[in-house]
Short mmCIF file of C-alpha atoms in Angstrom, two decimals:
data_model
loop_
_atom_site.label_atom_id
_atom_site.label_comp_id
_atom_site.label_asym_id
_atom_site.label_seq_id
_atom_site.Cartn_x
_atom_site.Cartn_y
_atom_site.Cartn_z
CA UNK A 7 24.94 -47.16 -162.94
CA UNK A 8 24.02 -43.77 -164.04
CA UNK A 9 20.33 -44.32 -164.46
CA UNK A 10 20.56 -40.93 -165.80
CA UNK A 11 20.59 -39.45 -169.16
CA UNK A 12 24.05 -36.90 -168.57
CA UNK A 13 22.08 -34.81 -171.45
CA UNK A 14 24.90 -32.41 -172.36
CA UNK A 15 22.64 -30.01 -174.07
CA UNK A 16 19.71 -28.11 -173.30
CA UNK A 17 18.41 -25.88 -175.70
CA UNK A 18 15.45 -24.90 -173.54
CA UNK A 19 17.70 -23.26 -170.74
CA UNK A 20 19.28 -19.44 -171.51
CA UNK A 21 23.17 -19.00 -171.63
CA UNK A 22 23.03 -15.15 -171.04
CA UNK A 23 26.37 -13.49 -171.47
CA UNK A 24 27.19 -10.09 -169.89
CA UNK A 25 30.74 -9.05 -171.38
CA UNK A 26 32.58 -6.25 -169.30
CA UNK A 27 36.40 -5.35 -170.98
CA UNK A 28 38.64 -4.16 -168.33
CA UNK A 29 41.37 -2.09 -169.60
CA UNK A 30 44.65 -4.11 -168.77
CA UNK A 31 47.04 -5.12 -171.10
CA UNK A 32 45.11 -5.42 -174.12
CA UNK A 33 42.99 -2.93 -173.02
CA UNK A 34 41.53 -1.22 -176.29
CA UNK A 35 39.11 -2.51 -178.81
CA UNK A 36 41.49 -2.33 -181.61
CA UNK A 37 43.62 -4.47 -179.62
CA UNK A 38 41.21 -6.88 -179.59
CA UNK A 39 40.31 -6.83 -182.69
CA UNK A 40 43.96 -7.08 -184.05
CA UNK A 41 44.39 -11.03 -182.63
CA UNK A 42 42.52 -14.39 -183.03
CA UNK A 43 41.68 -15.67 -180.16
CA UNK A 44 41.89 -18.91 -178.56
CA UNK A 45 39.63 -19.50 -175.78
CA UNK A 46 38.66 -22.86 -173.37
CA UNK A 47 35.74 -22.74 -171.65
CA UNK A 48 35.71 -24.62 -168.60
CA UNK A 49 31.84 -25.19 -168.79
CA UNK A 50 30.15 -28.05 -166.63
CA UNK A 51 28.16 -29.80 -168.72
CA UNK A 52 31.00 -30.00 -172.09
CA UNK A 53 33.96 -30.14 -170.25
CA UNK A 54 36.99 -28.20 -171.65
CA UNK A 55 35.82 -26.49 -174.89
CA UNK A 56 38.43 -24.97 -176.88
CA UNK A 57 37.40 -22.68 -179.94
CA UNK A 58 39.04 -19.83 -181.57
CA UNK A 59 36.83 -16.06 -181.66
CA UNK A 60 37.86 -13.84 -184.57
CA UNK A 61 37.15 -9.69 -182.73
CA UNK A 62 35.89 -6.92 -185.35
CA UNK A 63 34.95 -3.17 -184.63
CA UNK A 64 31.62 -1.71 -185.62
CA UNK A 65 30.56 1.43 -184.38
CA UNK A 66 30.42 1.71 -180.98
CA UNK A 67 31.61 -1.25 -180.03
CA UNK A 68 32.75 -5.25 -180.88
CA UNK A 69 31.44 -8.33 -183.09
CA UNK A 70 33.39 -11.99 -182.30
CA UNK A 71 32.37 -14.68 -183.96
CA UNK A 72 33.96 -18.75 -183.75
CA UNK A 73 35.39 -20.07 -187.02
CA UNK A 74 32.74 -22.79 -187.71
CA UNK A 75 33.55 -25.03 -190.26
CA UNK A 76 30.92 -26.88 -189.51
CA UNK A 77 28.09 -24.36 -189.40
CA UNK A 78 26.05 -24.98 -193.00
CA UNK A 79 25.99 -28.64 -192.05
CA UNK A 80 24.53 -28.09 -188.39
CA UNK A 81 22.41 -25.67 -189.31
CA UNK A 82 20.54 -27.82 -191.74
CA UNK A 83 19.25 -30.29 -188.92
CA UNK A 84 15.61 -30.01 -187.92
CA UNK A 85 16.58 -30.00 -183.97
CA UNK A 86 17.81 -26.27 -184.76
CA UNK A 87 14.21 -25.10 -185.74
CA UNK A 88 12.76 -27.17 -183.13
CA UNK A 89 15.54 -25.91 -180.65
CA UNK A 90 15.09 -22.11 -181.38
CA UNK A 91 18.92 -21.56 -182.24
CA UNK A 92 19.85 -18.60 -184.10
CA UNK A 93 22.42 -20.23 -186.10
CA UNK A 94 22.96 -17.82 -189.53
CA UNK A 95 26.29 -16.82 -190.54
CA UNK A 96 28.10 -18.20 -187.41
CA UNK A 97 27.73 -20.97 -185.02
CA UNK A 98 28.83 -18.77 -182.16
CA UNK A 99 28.69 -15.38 -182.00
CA UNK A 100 28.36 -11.86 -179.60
CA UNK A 101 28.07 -8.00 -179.99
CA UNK A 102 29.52 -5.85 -177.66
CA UNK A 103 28.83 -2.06 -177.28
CA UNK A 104 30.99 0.10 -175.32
CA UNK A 105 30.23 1.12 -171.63
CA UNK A 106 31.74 3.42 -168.62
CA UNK A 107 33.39 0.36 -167.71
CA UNK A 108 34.07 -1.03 -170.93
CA UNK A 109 31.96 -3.16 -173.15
CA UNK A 110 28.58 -4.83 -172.51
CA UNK A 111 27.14 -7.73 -174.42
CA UNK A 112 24.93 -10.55 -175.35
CA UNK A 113 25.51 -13.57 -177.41
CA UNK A 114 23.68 -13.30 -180.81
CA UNK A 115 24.22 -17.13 -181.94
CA UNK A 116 23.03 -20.08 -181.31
CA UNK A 117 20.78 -18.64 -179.01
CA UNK A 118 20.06 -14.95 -177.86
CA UNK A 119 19.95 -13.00 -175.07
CA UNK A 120 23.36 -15.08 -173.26
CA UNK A 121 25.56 -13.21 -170.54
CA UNK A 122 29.31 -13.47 -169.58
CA UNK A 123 31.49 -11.51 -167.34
CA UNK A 124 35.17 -11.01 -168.55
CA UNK A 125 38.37 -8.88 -167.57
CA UNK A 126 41.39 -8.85 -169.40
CA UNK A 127 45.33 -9.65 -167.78
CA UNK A 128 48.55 -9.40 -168.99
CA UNK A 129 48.62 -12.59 -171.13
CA UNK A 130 44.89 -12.13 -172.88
CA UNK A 131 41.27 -12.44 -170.51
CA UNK A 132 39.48 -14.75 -168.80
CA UNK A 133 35.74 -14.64 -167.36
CA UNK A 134 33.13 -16.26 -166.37
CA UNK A 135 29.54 -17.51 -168.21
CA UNK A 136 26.75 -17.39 -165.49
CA UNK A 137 24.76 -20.00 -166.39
CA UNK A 138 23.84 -22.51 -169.36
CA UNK A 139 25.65 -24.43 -171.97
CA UNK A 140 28.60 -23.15 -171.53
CA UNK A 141 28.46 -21.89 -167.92
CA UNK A 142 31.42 -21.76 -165.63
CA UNK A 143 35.10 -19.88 -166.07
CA UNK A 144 36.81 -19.56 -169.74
CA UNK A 145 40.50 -18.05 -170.76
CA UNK A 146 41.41 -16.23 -173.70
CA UNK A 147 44.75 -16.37 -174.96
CA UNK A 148 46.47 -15.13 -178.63
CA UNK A 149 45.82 -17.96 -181.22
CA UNK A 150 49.60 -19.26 -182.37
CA UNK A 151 49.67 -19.89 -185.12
CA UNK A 152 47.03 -18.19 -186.76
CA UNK A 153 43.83 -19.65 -186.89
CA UNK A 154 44.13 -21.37 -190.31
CA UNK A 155 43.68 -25.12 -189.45
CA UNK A 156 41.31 -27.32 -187.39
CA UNK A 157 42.57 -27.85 -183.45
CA UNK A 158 41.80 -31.02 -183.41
CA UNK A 159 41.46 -33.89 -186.58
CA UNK A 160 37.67 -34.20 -185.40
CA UNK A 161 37.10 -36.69 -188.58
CA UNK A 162 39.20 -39.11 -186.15
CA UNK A 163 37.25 -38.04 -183.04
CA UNK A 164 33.83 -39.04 -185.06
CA UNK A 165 35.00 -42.40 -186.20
CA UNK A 166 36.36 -43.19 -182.59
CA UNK A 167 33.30 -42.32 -180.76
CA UNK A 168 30.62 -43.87 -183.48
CA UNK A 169 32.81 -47.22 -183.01
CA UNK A 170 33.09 -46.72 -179.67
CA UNK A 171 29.32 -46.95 -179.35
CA UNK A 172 29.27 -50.20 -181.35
CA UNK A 173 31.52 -52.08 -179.15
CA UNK A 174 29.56 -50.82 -176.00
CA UNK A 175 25.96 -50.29 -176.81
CA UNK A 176 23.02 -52.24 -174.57
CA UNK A 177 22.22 -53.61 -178.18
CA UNK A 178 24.29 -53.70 -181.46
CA UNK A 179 21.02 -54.37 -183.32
CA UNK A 180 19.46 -50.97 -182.42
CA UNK A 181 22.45 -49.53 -184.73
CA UNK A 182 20.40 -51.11 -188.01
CA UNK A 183 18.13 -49.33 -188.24
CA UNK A 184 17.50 -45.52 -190.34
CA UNK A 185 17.60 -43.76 -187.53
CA UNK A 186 21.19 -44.48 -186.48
CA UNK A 187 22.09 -44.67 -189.78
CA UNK A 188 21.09 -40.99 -190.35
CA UNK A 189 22.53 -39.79 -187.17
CA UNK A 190 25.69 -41.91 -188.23
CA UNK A 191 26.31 -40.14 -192.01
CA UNK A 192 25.32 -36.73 -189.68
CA UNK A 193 28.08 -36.78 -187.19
CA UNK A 194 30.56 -38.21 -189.89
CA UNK A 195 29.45 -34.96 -192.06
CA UNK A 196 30.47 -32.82 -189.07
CA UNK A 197 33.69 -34.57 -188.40
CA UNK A 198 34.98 -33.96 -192.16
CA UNK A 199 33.93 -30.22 -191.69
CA UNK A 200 34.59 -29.45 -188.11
CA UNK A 201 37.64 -26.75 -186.93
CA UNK A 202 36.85 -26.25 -183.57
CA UNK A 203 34.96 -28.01 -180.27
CA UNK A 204 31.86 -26.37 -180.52
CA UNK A 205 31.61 -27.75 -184.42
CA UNK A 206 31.25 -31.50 -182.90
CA UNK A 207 29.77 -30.95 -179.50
CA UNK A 208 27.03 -28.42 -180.72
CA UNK A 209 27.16 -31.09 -184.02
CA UNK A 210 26.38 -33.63 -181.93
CA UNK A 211 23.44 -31.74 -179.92
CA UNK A 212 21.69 -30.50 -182.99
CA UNK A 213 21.80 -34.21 -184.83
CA UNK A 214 21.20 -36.43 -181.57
CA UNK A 215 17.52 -36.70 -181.45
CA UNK A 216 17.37 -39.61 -178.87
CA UNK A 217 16.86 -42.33 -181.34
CA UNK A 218 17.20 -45.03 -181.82
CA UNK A 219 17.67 -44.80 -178.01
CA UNK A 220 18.26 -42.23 -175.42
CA UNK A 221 21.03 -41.87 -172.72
CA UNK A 222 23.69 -41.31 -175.11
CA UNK A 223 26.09 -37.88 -174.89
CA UNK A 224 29.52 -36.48 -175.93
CA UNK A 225 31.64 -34.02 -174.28
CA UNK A 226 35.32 -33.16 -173.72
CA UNK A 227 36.85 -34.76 -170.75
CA UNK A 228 37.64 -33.78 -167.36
CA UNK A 229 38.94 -36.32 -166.12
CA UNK A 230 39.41 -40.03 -167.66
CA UNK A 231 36.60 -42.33 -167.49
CA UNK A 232 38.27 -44.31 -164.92
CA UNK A 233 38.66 -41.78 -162.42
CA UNK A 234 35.13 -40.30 -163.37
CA UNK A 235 33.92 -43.72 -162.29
CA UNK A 236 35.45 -43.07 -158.64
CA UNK A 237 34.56 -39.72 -158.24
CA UNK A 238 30.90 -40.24 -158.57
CA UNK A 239 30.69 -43.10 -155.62
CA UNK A 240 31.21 -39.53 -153.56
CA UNK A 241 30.11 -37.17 -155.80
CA UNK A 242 27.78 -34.59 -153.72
CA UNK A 243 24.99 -32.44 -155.56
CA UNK A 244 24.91 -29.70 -152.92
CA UNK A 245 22.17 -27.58 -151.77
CA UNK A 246 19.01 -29.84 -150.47
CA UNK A 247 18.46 -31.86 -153.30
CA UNK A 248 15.67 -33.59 -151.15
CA UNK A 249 13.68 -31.52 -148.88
CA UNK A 250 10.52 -32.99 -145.97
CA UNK A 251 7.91 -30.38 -144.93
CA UNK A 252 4.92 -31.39 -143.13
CA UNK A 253 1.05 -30.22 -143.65
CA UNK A 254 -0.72 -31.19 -140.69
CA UNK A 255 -0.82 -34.98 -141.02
CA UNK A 256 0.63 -35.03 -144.26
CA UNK A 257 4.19 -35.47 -145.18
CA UNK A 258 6.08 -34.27 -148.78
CA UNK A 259 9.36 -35.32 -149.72
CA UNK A 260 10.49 -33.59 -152.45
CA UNK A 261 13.08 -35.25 -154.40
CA UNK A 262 15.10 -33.40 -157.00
CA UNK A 263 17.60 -35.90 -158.50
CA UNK A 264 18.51 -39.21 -157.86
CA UNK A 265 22.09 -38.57 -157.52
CA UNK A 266 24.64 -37.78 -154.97
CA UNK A 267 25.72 -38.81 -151.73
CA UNK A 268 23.84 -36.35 -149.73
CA UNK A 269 20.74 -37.35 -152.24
CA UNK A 270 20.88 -40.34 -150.24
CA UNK A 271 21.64 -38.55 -146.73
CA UNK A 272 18.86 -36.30 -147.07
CA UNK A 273 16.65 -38.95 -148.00
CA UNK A 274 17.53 -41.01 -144.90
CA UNK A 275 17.46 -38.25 -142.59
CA UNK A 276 13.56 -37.12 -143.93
CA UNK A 277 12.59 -40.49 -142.82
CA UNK A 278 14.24 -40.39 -139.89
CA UNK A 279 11.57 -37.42 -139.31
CA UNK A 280 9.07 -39.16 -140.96
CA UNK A 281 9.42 -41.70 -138.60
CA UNK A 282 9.81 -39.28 -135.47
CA UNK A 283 6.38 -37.43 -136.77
CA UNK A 284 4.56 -40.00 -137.71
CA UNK A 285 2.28 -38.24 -140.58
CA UNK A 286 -0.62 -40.05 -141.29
CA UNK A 287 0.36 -40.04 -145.15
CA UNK A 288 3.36 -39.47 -147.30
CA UNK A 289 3.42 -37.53 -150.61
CA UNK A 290 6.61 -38.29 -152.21
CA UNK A 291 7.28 -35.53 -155.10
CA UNK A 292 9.42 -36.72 -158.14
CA UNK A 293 8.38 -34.41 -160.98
CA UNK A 294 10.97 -33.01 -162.58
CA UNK A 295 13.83 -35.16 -161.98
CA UNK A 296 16.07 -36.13 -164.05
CA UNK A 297 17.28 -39.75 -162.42
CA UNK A 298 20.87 -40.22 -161.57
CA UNK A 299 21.48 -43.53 -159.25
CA UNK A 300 21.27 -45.10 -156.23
CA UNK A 301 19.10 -42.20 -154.39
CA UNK A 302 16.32 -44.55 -155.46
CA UNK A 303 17.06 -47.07 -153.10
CA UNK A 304 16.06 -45.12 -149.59
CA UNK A 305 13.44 -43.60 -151.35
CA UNK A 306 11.80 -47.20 -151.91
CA UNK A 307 13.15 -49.35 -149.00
CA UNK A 308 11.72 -47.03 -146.43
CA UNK A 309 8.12 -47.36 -147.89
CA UNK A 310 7.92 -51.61 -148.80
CA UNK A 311 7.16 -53.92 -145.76
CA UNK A 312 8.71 -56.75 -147.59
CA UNK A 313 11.44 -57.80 -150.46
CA UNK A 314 10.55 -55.95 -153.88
CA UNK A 315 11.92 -57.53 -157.22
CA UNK A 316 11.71 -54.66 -159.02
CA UNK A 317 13.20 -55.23 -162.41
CA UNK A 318 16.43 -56.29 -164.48
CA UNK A 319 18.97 -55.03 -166.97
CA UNK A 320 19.93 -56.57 -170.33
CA UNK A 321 23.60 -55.76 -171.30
CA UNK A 322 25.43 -55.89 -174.39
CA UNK A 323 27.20 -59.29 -173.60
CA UNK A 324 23.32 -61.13 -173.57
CA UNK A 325 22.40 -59.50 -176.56
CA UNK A 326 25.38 -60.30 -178.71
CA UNK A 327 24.77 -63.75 -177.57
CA UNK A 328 20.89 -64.20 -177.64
CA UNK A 329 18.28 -62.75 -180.00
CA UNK A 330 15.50 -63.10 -176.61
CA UNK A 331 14.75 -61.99 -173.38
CA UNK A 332 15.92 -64.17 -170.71
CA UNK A 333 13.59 -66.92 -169.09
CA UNK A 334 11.48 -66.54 -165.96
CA UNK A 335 14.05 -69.87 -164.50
CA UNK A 336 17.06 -67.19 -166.13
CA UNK A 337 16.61 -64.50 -163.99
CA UNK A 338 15.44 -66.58 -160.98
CA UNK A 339 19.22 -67.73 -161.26
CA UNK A 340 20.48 -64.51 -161.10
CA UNK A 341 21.73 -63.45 -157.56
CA UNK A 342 20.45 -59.86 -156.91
CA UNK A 343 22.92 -56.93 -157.50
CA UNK A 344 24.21 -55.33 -154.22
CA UNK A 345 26.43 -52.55 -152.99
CA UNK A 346 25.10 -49.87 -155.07
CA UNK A 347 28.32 -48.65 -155.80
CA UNK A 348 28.02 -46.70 -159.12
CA UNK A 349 31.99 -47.75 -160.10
CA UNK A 350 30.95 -51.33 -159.07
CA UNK A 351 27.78 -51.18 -161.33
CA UNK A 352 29.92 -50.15 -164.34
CA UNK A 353 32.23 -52.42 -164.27
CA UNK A 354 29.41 -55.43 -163.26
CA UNK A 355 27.64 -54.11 -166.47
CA UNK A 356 30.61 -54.75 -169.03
CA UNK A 357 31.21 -58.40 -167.04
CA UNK A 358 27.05 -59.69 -166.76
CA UNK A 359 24.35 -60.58 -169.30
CA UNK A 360 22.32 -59.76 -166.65
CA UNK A 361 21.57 -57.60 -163.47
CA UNK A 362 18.71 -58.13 -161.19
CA UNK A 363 17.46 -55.44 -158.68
CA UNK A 364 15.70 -55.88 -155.34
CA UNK A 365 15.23 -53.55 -152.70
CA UNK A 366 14.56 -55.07 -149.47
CA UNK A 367 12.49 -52.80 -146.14
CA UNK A 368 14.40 -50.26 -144.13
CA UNK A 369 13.48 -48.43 -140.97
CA UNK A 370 11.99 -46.83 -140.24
CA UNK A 371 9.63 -47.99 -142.09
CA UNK A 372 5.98 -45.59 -143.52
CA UNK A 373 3.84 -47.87 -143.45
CA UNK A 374 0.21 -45.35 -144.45
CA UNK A 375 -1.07 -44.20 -148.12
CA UNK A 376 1.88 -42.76 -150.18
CA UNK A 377 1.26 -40.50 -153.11
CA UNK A 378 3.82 -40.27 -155.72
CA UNK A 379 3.96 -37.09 -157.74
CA UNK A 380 5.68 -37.83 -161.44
CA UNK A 381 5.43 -35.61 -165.14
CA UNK A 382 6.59 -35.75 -168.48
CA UNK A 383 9.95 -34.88 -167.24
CA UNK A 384 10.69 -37.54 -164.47
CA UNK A 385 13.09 -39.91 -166.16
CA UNK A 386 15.36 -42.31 -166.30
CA UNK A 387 16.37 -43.73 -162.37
CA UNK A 388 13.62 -42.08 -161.34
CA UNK A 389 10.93 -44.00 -163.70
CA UNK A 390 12.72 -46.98 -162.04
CA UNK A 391 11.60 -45.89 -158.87
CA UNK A 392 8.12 -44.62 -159.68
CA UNK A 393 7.56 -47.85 -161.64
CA UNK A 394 8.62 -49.74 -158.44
CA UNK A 395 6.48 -48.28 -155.78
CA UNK A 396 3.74 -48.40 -158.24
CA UNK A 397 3.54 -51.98 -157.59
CA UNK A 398 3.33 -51.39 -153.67
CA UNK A 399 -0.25 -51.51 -152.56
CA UNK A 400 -0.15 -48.36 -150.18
CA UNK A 401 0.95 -46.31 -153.13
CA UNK A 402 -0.81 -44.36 -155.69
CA UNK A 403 1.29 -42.78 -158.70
CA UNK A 404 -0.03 -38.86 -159.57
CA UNK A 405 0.26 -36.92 -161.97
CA UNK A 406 1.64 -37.41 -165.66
CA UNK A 407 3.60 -40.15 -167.92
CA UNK A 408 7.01 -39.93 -167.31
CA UNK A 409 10.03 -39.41 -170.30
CA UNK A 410 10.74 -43.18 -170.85
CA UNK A 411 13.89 -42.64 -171.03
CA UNK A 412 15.05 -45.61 -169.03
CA UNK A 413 18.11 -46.69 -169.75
CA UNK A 414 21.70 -46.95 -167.99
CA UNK A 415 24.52 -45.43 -169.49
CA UNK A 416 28.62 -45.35 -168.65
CA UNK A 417 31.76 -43.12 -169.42
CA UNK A 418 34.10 -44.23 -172.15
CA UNK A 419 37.15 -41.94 -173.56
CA UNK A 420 37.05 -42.68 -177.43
CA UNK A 421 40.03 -40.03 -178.79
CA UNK A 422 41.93 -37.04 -178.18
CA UNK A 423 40.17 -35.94 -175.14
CA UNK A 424 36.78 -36.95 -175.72
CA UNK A 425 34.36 -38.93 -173.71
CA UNK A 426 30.89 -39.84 -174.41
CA UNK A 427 28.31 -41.62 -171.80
CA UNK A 428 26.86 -44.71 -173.98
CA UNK A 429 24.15 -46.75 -173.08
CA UNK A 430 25.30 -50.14 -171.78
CA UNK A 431 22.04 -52.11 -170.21
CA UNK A 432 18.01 -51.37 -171.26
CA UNK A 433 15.78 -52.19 -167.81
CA UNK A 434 12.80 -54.33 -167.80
CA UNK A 435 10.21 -53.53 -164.87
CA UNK A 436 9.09 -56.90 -163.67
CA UNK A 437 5.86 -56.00 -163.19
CA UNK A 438 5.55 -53.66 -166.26
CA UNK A 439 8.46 -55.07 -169.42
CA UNK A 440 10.38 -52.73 -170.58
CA UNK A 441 10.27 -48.61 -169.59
CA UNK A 442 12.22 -47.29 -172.81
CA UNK A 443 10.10 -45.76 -174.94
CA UNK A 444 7.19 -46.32 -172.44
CA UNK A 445 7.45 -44.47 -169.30
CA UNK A 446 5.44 -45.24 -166.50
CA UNK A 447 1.40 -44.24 -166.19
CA UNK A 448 -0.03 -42.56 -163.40
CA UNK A 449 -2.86 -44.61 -161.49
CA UNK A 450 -4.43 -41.22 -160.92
CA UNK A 451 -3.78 -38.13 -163.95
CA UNK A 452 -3.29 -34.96 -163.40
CA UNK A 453 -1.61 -32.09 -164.43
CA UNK A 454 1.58 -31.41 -163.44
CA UNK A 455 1.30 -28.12 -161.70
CA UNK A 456 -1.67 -29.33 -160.37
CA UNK A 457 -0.38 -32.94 -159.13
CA UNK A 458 0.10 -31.57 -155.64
CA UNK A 459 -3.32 -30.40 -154.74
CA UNK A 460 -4.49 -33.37 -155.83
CA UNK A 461 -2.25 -35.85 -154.16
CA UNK A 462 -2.84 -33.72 -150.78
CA UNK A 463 -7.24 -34.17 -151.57
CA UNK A 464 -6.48 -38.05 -152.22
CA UNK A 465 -4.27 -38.08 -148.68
CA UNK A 466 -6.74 -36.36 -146.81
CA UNK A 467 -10.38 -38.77 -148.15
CA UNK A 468 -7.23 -41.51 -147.18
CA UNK A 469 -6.97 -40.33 -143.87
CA UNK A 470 -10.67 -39.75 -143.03
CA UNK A 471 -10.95 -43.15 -144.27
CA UNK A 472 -8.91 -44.88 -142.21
CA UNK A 473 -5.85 -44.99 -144.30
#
């Protein structure tokens, strides 16, 4: 199930570039500047991204630039105000000025200030981008032929993935509505003008505004959906994506995301601690994250001293059947979901109308006051969870209204190496309807930076009092 929103993009975090030419091969800045060049970035977030950079001199130093056919049209959408970009006369773009080691730069469009380490070989340069949208390693090669044509007939990629969306969406009949429509006549826009990658995946960032739903991305492929599926049953996060300290009698859990195996290890192995300490109260911190999967299931077992029906999903095969919600004797019928495998979940979602959740106790078990810490920017899987122990009676929710972004969404490959994550199932809290939209209220608001110190005053009058 990826509970979370894969959001490809993320205007609000810097893509510095530092650019260092090593003289080897085409050493020189006229060399440069003699060639097109074709370059894949191998970033983690877009996949493969192939454009082509056209070099010029100025004084002192370089100016590339991507041949955007796309540009006027993207640069028109209100996201790239809202965003910040710097998109003028080209959708991507750098100055270099020349150094004792070479050149040094910084990426001038769509946003400023961007660094990227690069040395040149025999056959053209590769680097890498520290960082950001297009962080990890990239290549450069001579563009042959010329760069005179699109690489890719991205009118074709645009009609594959909008109808690839209609067949798989949670709900065709969210795709009636203007804002779809817009979006729609947006992308298709892009598709008919687009020459390279970064026309139709920064195309897609700039006109995707989350509506009519969120959840939804587009990227170039890794690997095929299929295998993507597998890969994430032991896909590990690294680093200590949950983390247990201890304040006298109070525990905090800090979780960062919701997936990953070791998510789920770490997780386990805090309340093995937990259990070993026995703190008289538990802060569990969730602000921030993102979502992902199945991490939410410790994180809840370990704290309810009996069965929890927490919610259900809604896929596309009810809705293209019924214009309702299901009946309370509906769901009763429906055997809970188990194995929280993430390839199982995808492939239950394209088979059921519906999928019922329940978490059931684990030990050890906390069985004091629990404080859970959420913001504006807990979402997705991690609403779930939030919205679940909210129901608990030892627990008090801190803090801020999450995203309500609470969907789940799966991989699909629509065409020529494209994949987008769609949307298949919309969750319904049983206590609560449905999160979309919504989010889930604190029982106690505060701040965000400020939702520790007061989770840690509520734990201590909870202690004094008895618990």
């Amino acid at each position: 199930m990826s509970f979370q929103n894969f959001k490809s993009f993320s205007a609000t975090i810097p893509v510095s570039v530092f650019l260092i030419l090593v003289s080897a091969g085409y050493g020189s800045a006229q060399s440069l500047a003699d060639k097109d060049w074709h370059l894949t970035f191998q970033t983690g977030r877009l996949g493969p991204v192939e454009t082509v950079l056209v070099f010029k001199e100025t004084e002192g130093g370089l100016t590339a630039h991507s041949l955007s056919g796309a540009r006027s049209v993207i640069a028109e959408f209100p996201r790239v105000k809202e965003r910040k970009a710097n998109i003028g006369e080209h959708l991507l773009a750098f100055s270099l000025k020349k150094t004792a080691d070479g050149y040094a730069g910084e990426l001038t469009a769509p946003w400023a200030g961007e660094k990227v380490s690069l040395i040149l070989t025999e056959s053209g340069f590769k680097g890498k981008i520290s960082g950001g949208l297009l962080g990890g390693a990239f290549s450069g090669v001579p563009a042959t032929p010329a760069a005179d044509k699109p690489l890719r007939d991205y009118r074709a990629a645009v009609e594959a993935f909008l109808q690839t969306v209609e067949t798989k969406v949670f709900d065709p009949r969210a795709l009636r509505g203007a804002d779809w429509k817009i979006f729609a006549r947006n992308m298709k826009k892009i598709g008919a003008a687009g020459r390279d990658d970064l026309d139709l995946l920064f195309g897609f960032h700039f006109a995707y505004e989350s509506k009519p739903f969120s959840h939804l991305t587009l990227a170039r492929a890794n690997v095929p959906a299929p295998q993507l599926m597998i890969q994430f049953d032991s896909y590990r996060v690294g680093g200590t994506p949950a983390v247990i300290e201890f304040d006298g009698d109070v525990a905090v859990l800090t979780v960062k995301t919701m997936i990953g195996v070791d998510t789920v290890e770490q997780i386990e192995a805090a309340f093995q601690e937990i259990g070993k300490r026995s703190p008289k109260a538990l802060i569990i911190d969730l602000r921030g994250n993102g979502g992902g999967a199945f991490a939410i299931k410790p994180l809840i077992e370990h704290v309810i001293d009996r069965p929890l029906d927490a919610g259900y999903f809604i896929t596309h095969r009810w809705n293209i059947k019924n214009d309702r919600l299901p009946s309370a004797e509906e769901l009763s019928a429906v055997e809970p979901w188990q194995g929280f495998s993430l390839k199982a979940w995808w492939e239950n979602i394209q088979s059921e109308g519906i999928i019922r959740l329940e978490f059931k106790p684990a030990q050890p078990n906390f069985d004091g006051p629990v404080f859970v810490l959420i913001d504006s920017r807990s979402a997705s899987a991690t609403e779930m969870a939030a919205d679940a122990l909210s129901t608990v009676n030892s627990v008090t929710l801190v803090g801020e209204t999450t995203e309500g972004q609470v969907l789940s969404q799966s991989p699909f490959d629509t065409s020529d190496g494209f994949q987008a994550f769609i949307p298949v199932a919309d969750y319904y809290s049983t206590a609560n309807g449905r999160l979309e939209g919504v989010g889930v209220k604190p029982q106690v608001e505060a701040a965000s930076k400020e939702a520790l110190e007061v989770a840690k005053k509520l734990a201590q009058k909870a202690i004094e009092a008895g618990g």
